[in-house]
N, CA, C and O atoms as a DFTB+ gen file, in Angstrom:
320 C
 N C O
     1  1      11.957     -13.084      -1.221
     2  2      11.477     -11.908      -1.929
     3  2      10.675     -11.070      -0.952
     4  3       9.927     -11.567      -0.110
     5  1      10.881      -9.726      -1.118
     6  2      10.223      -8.872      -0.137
     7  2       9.219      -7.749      -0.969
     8  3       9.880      -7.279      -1.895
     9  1       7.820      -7.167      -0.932
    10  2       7.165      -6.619      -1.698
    11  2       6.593      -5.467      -0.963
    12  3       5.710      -5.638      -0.123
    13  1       7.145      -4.112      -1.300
    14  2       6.632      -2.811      -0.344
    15  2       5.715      -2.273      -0.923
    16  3       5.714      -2.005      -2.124
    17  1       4.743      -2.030      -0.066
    18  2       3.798      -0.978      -0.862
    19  2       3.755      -0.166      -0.871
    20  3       2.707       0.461      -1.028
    21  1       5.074       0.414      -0.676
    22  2       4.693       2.151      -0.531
    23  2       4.195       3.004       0.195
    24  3       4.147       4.183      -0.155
    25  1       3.671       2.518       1.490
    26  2       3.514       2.482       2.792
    27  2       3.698       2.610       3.802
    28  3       3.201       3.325       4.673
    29  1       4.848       1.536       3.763
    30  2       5.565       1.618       4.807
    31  2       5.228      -0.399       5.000
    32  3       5.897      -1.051       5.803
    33  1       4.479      -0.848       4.402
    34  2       3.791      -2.364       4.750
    35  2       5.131      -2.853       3.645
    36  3       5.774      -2.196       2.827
    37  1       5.191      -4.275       4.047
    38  2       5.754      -5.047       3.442
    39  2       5.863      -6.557       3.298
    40  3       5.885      -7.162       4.370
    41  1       5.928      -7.210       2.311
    42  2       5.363      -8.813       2.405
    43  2       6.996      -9.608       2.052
    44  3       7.962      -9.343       1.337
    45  1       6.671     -10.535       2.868
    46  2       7.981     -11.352       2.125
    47  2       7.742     -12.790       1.937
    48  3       7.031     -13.496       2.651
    49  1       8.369     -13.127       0.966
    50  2       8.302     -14.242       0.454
    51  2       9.321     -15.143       1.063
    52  3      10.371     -14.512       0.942
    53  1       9.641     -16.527       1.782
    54  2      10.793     -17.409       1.770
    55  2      10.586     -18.549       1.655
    56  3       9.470     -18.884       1.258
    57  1      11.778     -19.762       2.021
    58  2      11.514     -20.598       1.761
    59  2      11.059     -21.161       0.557
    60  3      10.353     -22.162       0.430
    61  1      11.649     -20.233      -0.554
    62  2      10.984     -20.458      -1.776
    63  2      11.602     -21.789      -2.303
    64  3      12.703     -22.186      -1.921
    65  1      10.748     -22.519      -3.295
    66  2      11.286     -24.197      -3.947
    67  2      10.808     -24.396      -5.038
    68  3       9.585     -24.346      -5.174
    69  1      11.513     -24.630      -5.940
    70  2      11.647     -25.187      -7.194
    71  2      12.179     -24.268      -8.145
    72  3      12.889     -23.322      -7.805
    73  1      11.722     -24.620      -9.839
    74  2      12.540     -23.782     -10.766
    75  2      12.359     -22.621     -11.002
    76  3      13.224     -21.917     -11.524
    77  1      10.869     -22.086     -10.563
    78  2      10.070     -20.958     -10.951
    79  2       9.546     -20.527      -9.605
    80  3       9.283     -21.305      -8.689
    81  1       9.438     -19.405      -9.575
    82  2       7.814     -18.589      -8.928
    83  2       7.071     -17.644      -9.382
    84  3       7.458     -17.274     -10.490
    85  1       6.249     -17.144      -9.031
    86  2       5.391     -15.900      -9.863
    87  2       4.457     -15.450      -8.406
    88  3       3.862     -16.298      -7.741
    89  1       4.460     -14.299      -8.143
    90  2       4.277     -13.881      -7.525
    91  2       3.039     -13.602      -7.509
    92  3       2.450     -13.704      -8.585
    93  1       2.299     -13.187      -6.355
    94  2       0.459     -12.860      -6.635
    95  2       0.933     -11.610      -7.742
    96  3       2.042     -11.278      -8.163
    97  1      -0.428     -11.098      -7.993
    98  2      -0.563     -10.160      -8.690
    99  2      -0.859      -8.493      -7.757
   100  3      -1.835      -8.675      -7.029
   101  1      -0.472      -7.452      -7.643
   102  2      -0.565      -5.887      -7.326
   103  2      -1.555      -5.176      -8.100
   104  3      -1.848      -5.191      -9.295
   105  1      -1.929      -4.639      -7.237
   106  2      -3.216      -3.527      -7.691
   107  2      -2.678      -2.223      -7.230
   108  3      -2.784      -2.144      -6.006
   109  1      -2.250      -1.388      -7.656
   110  2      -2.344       0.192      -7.328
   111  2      -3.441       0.817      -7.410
   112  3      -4.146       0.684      -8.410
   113  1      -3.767       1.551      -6.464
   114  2      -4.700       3.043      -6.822
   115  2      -4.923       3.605      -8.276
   116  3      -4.029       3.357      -9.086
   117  1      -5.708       4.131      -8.583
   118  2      -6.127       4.772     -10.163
   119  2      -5.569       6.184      -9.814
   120  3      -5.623       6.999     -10.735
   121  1      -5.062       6.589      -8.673
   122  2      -4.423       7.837      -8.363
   123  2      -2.617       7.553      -8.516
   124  3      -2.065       8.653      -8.481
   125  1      -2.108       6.986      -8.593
   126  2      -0.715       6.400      -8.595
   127  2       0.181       7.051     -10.010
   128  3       0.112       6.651     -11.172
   129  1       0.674       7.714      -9.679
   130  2       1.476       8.486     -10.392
   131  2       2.179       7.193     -11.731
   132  3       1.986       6.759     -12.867
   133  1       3.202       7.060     -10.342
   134  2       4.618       5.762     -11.169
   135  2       4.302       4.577     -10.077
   136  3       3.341       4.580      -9.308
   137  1       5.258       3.619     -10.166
   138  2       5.397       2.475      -9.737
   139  2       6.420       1.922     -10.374
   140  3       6.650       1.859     -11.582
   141  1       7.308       1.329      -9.006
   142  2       8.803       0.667      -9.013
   143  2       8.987       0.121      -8.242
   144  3       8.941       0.483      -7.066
   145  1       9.319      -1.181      -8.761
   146  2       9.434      -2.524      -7.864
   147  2      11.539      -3.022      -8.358
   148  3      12.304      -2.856      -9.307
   149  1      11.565      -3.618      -7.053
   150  2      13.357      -4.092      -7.187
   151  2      13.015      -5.683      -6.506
   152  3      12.333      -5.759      -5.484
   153  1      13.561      -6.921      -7.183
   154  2      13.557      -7.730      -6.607
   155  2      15.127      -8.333      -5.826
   156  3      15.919      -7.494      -6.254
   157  1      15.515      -8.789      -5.412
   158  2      16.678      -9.671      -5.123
   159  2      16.750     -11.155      -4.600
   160  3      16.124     -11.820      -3.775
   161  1      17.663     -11.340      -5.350
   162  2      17.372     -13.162      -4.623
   163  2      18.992     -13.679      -4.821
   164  3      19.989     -13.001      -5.070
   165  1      18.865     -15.007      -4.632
   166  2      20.131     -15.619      -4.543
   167  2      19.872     -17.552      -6.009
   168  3      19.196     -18.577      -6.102
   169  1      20.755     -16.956      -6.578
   170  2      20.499     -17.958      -7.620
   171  2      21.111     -19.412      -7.555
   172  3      22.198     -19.413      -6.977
   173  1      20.744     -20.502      -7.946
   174  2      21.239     -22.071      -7.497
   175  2      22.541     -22.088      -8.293
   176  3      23.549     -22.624      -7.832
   177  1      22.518     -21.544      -9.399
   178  2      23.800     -21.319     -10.648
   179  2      24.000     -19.922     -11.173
   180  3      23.414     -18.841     -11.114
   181  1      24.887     -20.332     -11.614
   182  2      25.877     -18.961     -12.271
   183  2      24.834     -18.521     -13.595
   184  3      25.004     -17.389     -14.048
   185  1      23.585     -19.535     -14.322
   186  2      22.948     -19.187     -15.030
   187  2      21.419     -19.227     -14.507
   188  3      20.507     -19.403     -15.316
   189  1      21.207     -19.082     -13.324
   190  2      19.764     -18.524     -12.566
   191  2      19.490     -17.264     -13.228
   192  3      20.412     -16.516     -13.554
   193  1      18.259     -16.985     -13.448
   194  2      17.767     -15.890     -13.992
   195  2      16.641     -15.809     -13.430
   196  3      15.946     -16.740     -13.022
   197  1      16.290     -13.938     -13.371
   198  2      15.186     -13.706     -12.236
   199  2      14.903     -12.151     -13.607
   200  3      15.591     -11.370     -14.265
   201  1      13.596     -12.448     -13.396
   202  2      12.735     -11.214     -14.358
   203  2      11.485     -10.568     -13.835
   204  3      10.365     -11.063     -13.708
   205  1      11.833      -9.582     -13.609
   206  2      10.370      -8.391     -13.114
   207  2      10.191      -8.083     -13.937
   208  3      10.864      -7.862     -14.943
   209  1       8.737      -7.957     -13.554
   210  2       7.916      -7.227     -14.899
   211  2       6.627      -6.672     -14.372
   212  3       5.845      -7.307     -13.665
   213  1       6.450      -5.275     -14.827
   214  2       5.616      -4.702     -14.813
   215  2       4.219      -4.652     -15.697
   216  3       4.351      -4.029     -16.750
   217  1       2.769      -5.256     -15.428
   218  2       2.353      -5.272     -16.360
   219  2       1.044      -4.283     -15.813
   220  3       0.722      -3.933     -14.677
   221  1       0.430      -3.997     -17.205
   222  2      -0.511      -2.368     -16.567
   223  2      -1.889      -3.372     -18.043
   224  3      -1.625      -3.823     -19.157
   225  1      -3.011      -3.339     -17.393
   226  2      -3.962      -3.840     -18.076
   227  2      -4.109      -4.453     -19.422
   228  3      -4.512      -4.252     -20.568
   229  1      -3.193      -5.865     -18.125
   230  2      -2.598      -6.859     -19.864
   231  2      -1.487      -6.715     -20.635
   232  3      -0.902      -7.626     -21.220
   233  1      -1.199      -5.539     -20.632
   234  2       0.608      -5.002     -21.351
   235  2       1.214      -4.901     -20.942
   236  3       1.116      -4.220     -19.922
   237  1       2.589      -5.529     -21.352
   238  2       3.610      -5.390     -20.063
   239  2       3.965      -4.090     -20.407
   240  3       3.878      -3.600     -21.533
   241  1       4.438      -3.458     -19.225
   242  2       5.339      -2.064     -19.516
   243  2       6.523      -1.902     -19.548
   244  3       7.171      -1.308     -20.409
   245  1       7.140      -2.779     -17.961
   246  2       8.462      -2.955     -17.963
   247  2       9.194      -3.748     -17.800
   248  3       8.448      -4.565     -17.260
   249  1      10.232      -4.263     -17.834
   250  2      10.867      -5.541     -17.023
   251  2      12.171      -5.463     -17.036
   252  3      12.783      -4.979     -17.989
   253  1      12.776      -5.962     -15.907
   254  2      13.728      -6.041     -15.520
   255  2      14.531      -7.517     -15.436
   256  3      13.872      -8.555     -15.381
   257  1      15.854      -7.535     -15.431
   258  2      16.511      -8.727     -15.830
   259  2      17.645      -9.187     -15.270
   260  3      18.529      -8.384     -15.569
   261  1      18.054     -10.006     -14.656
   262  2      19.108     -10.133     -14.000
   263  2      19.871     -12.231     -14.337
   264  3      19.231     -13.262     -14.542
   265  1      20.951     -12.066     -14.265
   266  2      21.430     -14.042     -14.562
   267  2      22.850     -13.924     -13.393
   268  3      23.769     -13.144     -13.142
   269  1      22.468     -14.862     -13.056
   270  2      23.772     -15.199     -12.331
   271  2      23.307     -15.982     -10.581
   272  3      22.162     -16.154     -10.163
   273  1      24.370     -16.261      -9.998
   274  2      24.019     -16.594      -8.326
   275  2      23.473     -15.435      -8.004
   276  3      22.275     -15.536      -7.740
   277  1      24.078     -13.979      -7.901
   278  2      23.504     -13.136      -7.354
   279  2      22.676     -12.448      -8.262
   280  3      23.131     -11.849      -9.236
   281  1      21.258     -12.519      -7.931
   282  2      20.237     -11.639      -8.769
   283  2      19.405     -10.290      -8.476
   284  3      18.419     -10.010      -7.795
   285  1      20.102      -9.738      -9.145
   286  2      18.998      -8.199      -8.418
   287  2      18.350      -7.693     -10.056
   288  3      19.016      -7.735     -11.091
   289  1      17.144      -7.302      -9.970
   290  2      15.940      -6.574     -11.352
   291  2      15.434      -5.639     -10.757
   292  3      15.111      -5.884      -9.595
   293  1      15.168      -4.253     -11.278
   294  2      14.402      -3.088     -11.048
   295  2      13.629      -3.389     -12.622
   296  3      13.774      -4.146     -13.581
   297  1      12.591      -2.095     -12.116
   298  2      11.172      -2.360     -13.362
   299  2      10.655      -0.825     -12.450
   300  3      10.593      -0.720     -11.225
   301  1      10.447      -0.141     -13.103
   302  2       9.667       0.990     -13.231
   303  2       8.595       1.496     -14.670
   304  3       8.745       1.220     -15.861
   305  1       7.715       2.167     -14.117
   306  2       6.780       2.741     -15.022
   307  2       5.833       4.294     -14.421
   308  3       5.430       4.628     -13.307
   309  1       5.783       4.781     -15.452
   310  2       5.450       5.980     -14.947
   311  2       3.668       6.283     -15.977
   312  3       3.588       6.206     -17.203
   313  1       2.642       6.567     -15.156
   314  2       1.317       6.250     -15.756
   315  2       1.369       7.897     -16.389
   316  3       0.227       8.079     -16.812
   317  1       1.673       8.368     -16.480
   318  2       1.685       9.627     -17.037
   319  2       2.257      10.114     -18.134
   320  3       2.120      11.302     -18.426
């Protein structure tokens, strides 16, 4: 998993293991318009499932959904 900030910076995740992960948690600026995150990964089965989600002080806003070996989720939100 790879995580941009919008920046130009970017974090990646590998070597990932087991059934789950959850990622740290993101803080945006109180100036931040929108925010949109895309994940991709590679699933163990044809029924791997991978879910983004956007959450904004406790509520989720958005989430995204993907099942299969190959997994790709977008999640956008717009604070305005």
């Amino acid at each position: 998993a790879v995580v941009s900030d919008g920046k130009g910076g970017n974090e990646s995740f590998t070597s990932l293991s087991g059934s789950s992960w959850t990622s740290p948690e993101y803080t945006v600026p109180s100036s931040a318009i929108a925010i949109a995150a895309a994940v991709s990964a590679t699933g163990t089965s044809a029924t791997s499932t991978l879910n983004l989600q956007i959450w904004v002080d406790g509520v989720m806003k958005s989430e995204g959904k993907s099942t299969g070996a190959v997994l790709s989720a977008n999640a956008s939100y717009s604070f305005q």
